[in-house]
Short mmCIF file of N, CA and C in Angstrom, two decimals:
data_model
loop_
_atom_site.label_atom_id
_atom_site.label_comp_id
_atom_site.label_asym_id
_atom_site.label_seq_id
_atom_site.Cartn_x
_atom_site.Cartn_y
_atom_site.Cartn_z
N MET A 330 0.85 -1.16 0.00
CA MET A 330 0.00 0.00 0.00
C MET A 330 0.90 1.23 0.00
N PRO A 331 0.69 2.15 -0.95
CA PRO A 331 1.55 3.34 -0.98
C PRO A 331 1.24 4.25 0.20
N PRO A 332 2.22 4.99 0.62
CA PRO A 332 1.98 5.90 1.75
C PRO A 332 1.05 7.02 1.35
N ARG A 333 0.27 7.48 2.28
CA ARG A 333 -0.70 8.54 2.05
C ARG A 333 0.03 9.89 2.13
N ALA A 334 -0.21 10.73 1.11
CA ALA A 334 0.41 12.05 1.11
C ALA A 334 -0.26 12.92 2.16
N ALA A 335 0.46 13.83 2.70
CA ALA A 335 -0.05 14.69 3.77
C ALA A 335 -1.17 15.59 3.28
N ASN A 336 -1.10 16.08 2.04
CA ASN A 336 -2.12 17.00 1.54
C ASN A 336 -3.25 16.29 0.79
N SER A 337 -3.22 14.98 0.65
CA SER A 337 -4.24 14.23 -0.07
C SER A 337 -5.34 13.79 0.89
N PRO A 338 -6.61 14.17 0.59
CA PRO A 338 -7.70 13.77 1.47
C PRO A 338 -8.06 12.29 1.35
N CYS A 339 -7.68 11.68 0.23
CA CYS A 339 -8.05 10.28 0.00
C CYS A 339 -6.82 9.48 -0.39
N LEU A 340 -6.93 8.20 -0.16
CA LEU A 340 -5.89 7.29 -0.56
C LEU A 340 -6.38 6.58 -1.82
N PHE A 341 -5.65 6.73 -2.94
CA PHE A 341 -6.04 6.11 -4.18
C PHE A 341 -5.20 4.87 -4.42
N GLU A 342 -5.87 3.78 -4.68
CA GLU A 342 -5.18 2.55 -5.06
C GLU A 342 -5.80 2.05 -6.33
N PRO A 343 -5.30 2.05 -7.42
CA PRO A 343 -4.04 2.65 -7.84
C PRO A 343 -4.14 4.17 -7.84
N ASP A 344 -3.12 4.82 -8.32
CA ASP A 344 -3.08 6.28 -8.26
C ASP A 344 -4.14 6.90 -9.16
N ALA A 345 -4.43 8.18 -8.97
CA ALA A 345 -5.49 8.89 -9.69
C ALA A 345 -5.27 8.88 -11.20
N ASN A 346 -4.05 9.01 -11.64
CA ASN A 346 -3.75 9.03 -13.06
C ASN A 346 -4.10 7.70 -13.72
N THR A 347 -3.80 6.61 -13.07
CA THR A 347 -4.14 5.28 -13.61
C THR A 347 -5.65 5.10 -13.67
N ILE A 348 -6.34 5.53 -12.63
CA ILE A 348 -7.81 5.44 -12.62
C ILE A 348 -8.38 6.28 -13.75
N PHE A 349 -7.89 7.50 -13.91
CA PHE A 349 -8.36 8.38 -14.97
C PHE A 349 -8.14 7.77 -16.34
N ASN A 350 -6.95 7.22 -16.57
CA ASN A 350 -6.62 6.62 -17.87
C ASN A 350 -7.44 5.36 -18.14
N THR A 351 -7.91 4.70 -17.10
CA THR A 351 -8.74 3.51 -17.27
C THR A 351 -10.20 3.89 -17.49
N VAL A 352 -10.69 4.88 -16.75
CA VAL A 352 -12.10 5.23 -16.79
C VAL A 352 -12.45 6.09 -18.00
N LEU A 353 -11.55 6.96 -18.42
CA LEU A 353 -11.84 7.87 -19.54
C LEU A 353 -12.25 7.13 -20.81
N PRO A 354 -11.51 6.13 -21.28
CA PRO A 354 -11.95 5.41 -22.50
C PRO A 354 -13.32 4.74 -22.31
N LEU A 355 -13.57 4.21 -21.11
CA LEU A 355 -14.87 3.59 -20.86
C LEU A 355 -15.99 4.62 -20.91
N HIS A 356 -15.73 5.80 -20.36
CA HIS A 356 -16.73 6.87 -20.38
C HIS A 356 -17.01 7.33 -21.81
N ILE A 357 -15.97 7.50 -22.60
CA ILE A 357 -16.15 7.91 -23.99
C ILE A 357 -16.90 6.85 -24.78
N LYS A 358 -16.55 5.59 -24.55
CA LYS A 358 -17.24 4.49 -25.23
C LYS A 358 -18.72 4.48 -24.84
N SER A 359 -19.01 4.70 -23.58
CA SER A 359 -20.39 4.74 -23.10
C SER A 359 -21.15 5.89 -23.74
N MET A 360 -20.52 7.05 -23.83
CA MET A 360 -21.19 8.20 -24.45
C MET A 360 -21.47 7.95 -25.93
N LEU A 361 -20.51 7.37 -26.66
CA LEU A 361 -20.72 7.06 -28.07
C LEU A 361 -21.83 6.04 -28.25
N GLN A 362 -21.86 5.04 -27.39
CA GLN A 362 -22.91 4.03 -27.47
C GLN A 362 -24.28 4.67 -27.25
N ASP A 363 -24.36 5.60 -26.30
CA ASP A 363 -25.62 6.29 -26.04
C ASP A 363 -26.04 7.11 -27.26
N VAL A 364 -25.09 7.77 -27.90
CA VAL A 364 -25.40 8.56 -29.09
C VAL A 364 -25.95 7.66 -30.20
N PHE A 365 -25.32 6.52 -30.42
CA PHE A 365 -25.79 5.60 -31.46
C PHE A 365 -27.17 5.04 -31.13
N ILE A 366 -27.40 4.72 -29.89
CA ILE A 366 -28.71 4.20 -29.48
C ILE A 366 -29.79 5.26 -29.68
N GLN A 367 -29.49 6.50 -29.28
CA GLN A 367 -30.45 7.59 -29.46
C GLN A 367 -30.74 7.82 -30.94
N SER A 368 -29.70 7.74 -31.77
CA SER A 368 -29.87 7.94 -33.20
C SER A 368 -30.76 6.84 -33.80
N THR A 369 -30.51 5.61 -33.41
CA THR A 369 -31.31 4.50 -33.91
C THR A 369 -32.76 4.61 -33.45
N ALA A 370 -32.97 4.96 -32.20
CA ALA A 370 -34.32 5.12 -31.68
C ALA A 370 -35.05 6.26 -32.42
N SER A 371 -34.35 7.34 -32.68
CA SER A 371 -34.94 8.46 -33.40
C SER A 371 -35.33 8.06 -34.82
N GLU A 372 -34.46 7.31 -35.48
CA GLU A 372 -34.76 6.86 -36.84
C GLU A 372 -35.97 5.95 -36.85
N GLN A 373 -36.04 5.03 -35.91
CA GLN A 373 -37.18 4.12 -35.85
C GLN A 373 -38.47 4.88 -35.56
N SER A 374 -38.39 5.87 -34.69
CA SER A 374 -39.56 6.69 -34.38
C SER A 374 -40.04 7.43 -35.63
N ALA A 375 -39.12 7.98 -36.39
CA ALA A 375 -39.48 8.68 -37.62
C ALA A 375 -40.13 7.72 -38.62
N ARG A 376 -39.60 6.51 -38.70
CA ARG A 376 -40.19 5.52 -39.62
C ARG A 376 -41.61 5.14 -39.20
N VAL A 377 -41.81 4.96 -37.90
CA VAL A 377 -43.15 4.60 -37.41
C VAL A 377 -44.13 5.74 -37.70
N MET A 378 -43.70 6.98 -37.48
CA MET A 378 -44.58 8.11 -37.75
C MET A 378 -44.90 8.22 -39.24
N ALA A 379 -43.91 7.98 -40.10
CA ALA A 379 -44.15 8.03 -41.54
C ALA A 379 -45.12 6.94 -41.97
N MET A 380 -44.95 5.74 -41.43
CA MET A 380 -45.87 4.65 -41.77
C MET A 380 -47.28 4.94 -41.27
N GLN A 381 -47.41 5.54 -40.10
CA GLN A 381 -48.72 5.89 -39.57
C GLN A 381 -49.39 6.93 -40.45
N ALA A 382 -48.62 7.93 -40.89
CA ALA A 382 -49.17 8.95 -41.78
C ALA A 382 -49.61 8.33 -43.11
N ALA A 383 -48.80 7.41 -43.64
CA ALA A 383 -49.16 6.75 -44.90
C ALA A 383 -50.42 5.92 -44.73
N SER A 384 -50.55 5.23 -43.62
CA SER A 384 -51.75 4.43 -43.36
C SER A 384 -52.98 5.32 -43.24
N ASP A 385 -52.83 6.43 -42.53
CA ASP A 385 -53.95 7.37 -42.38
C ASP A 385 -54.37 7.95 -43.73
N ASN A 386 -53.38 8.32 -44.56
CA ASN A 386 -53.69 8.86 -45.88
C ASN A 386 -54.36 7.82 -46.76
N ALA A 387 -53.90 6.58 -46.69
CA ALA A 387 -54.51 5.51 -47.49
C ALA A 387 -55.95 5.27 -47.05
N LYS A 388 -56.20 5.33 -45.74
CA LYS A 388 -57.57 5.14 -45.24
C LYS A 388 -58.47 6.27 -45.70
N GLU A 389 -57.97 7.51 -45.65
CA GLU A 389 -58.76 8.65 -46.14
C GLU A 389 -59.06 8.52 -47.63
N LEU A 390 -58.08 8.10 -48.41
CA LEU A 390 -58.27 7.91 -49.84
C LEU A 390 -59.29 6.80 -50.10
N LEU A 391 -59.19 5.71 -49.36
CA LEU A 391 -60.13 4.61 -49.51
C LEU A 391 -61.55 5.06 -49.17
N ASP A 392 -61.70 5.81 -48.08
CA ASP A 392 -63.02 6.30 -47.70
C ASP A 392 -63.59 7.23 -48.78
N SER A 393 -62.74 8.10 -49.33
CA SER A 393 -63.17 9.02 -50.38
C SER A 393 -63.61 8.26 -51.63
N LEU A 394 -62.82 7.26 -52.02
CA LEU A 394 -63.16 6.47 -53.20
C LEU A 394 -64.41 5.63 -52.97
N GLN A 395 -64.59 5.13 -51.76
CA GLN A 395 -65.79 4.35 -51.43
C GLN A 395 -67.03 5.23 -51.51
N LEU A 396 -66.93 6.46 -51.01
CA LEU A 396 -68.05 7.39 -51.09
C LEU A 396 -68.39 7.71 -52.55
N GLU A 397 -67.36 7.96 -53.35
CA GLU A 397 -67.59 8.25 -54.77
C GLU A 397 -68.23 7.05 -55.48
N TYR A 398 -67.76 5.85 -55.17
CA TYR A 398 -68.33 4.63 -55.76
C TYR A 398 -69.80 4.49 -55.37
N ASN A 399 -70.09 4.71 -54.10
CA ASN A 399 -71.48 4.58 -53.63
C ASN A 399 -72.39 5.61 -54.30
N LYS A 400 -71.90 6.82 -54.50
CA LYS A 400 -72.70 7.85 -55.17
C LYS A 400 -72.99 7.44 -56.61
N LEU A 401 -71.96 6.95 -57.32
CA LEU A 401 -72.15 6.54 -58.71
C LEU A 401 -73.08 5.33 -58.80
N ARG A 402 -72.92 4.42 -57.86
CA ARG A 402 -73.78 3.24 -57.85
C ARG A 402 -75.23 3.64 -57.59
N GLN A 403 -75.44 4.54 -56.64
CA GLN A 403 -76.80 5.01 -56.34
C GLN A 403 -77.39 5.75 -57.53
N GLN A 404 -76.57 6.52 -58.22
CA GLN A 404 -77.04 7.24 -59.40
C GLN A 404 -77.47 6.26 -60.49
N GLY A 405 -76.70 5.18 -60.66
CA GLY A 405 -77.06 4.15 -61.64
C GLY A 405 -78.35 3.45 -61.28
N ILE A 406 -78.52 3.15 -60.00
CA ILE A 406 -79.76 2.49 -59.55
C ILE A 406 -80.95 3.42 -59.77
N THR A 407 -80.77 4.69 -59.43
CA THR A 407 -81.85 5.66 -59.61
C THR A 407 -82.21 5.78 -61.09
N THR A 408 -81.20 5.82 -61.95
CA THR A 408 -81.45 5.92 -63.39
C THR A 408 -82.21 4.69 -63.89
N GLU A 409 -81.81 3.51 -63.44
CA GLU A 409 -82.51 2.28 -63.85
C GLU A 409 -83.95 2.29 -63.38
N LEU A 410 -84.17 2.70 -62.14
CA LEU A 410 -85.54 2.75 -61.63
C LEU A 410 -86.40 3.74 -62.42
N LEU A 411 -85.82 4.89 -62.73
CA LEU A 411 -86.57 5.88 -63.53
C LEU A 411 -86.86 5.34 -64.91
N ASP A 412 -85.90 4.60 -65.51
CA ASP A 412 -86.13 4.00 -66.82
C ASP A 412 -87.24 2.96 -66.75
N ILE A 413 -87.22 2.16 -65.68
CA ILE A 413 -88.25 1.13 -65.51
C ILE A 413 -89.61 1.79 -65.32
N LEU A 414 -89.66 2.77 -64.44
CA LEU A 414 -90.93 3.45 -64.20
C LEU A 414 -91.39 4.21 -65.44
N GLY A 415 -90.47 4.82 -66.13
CA GLY A 415 -90.83 5.55 -67.37
C GLY A 415 -91.30 4.60 -68.44
N GLY A 416 -90.74 3.42 -68.54
CA GLY A 416 -91.16 2.43 -69.51
C GLY A 416 -92.53 1.89 -69.19
N GLN A 417 -92.89 1.74 -67.94
CA GLN A 417 -94.19 1.24 -67.54
C GLN A 417 -95.26 2.30 -67.81
N VAL A 418 -94.93 3.53 -67.61
CA VAL A 418 -95.90 4.59 -67.81
C VAL A 418 -96.21 4.74 -69.29
N GLU A 419 -95.25 4.55 -70.18
CA GLU A 419 -95.45 4.71 -71.61
C GLU A 419 -96.24 3.56 -72.21
N ARG A 420 -96.33 2.42 -71.60
CA ARG A 420 -97.04 1.26 -72.16
C ARG A 420 -98.48 1.47 -72.16
#
């Protein structure tokens, strides 16, 4: 055990420089890993939001086309009924 310096409040085993040189690369590695994880999570979030928007837009388009189809179908039915009724009246 190394002797404790008179002005040092703590006893470091190993010395502070060795601890610093060991911990610093681990801290930097941890920070980089956090940055990459945050970046990946952000990208996935953006993809989910884009897919949700695309699904919502597709549903709105489908609803609009369904309404248009129903209107045209109803118009055709009405025209047929008027033709049938008009044909019966002329007989």
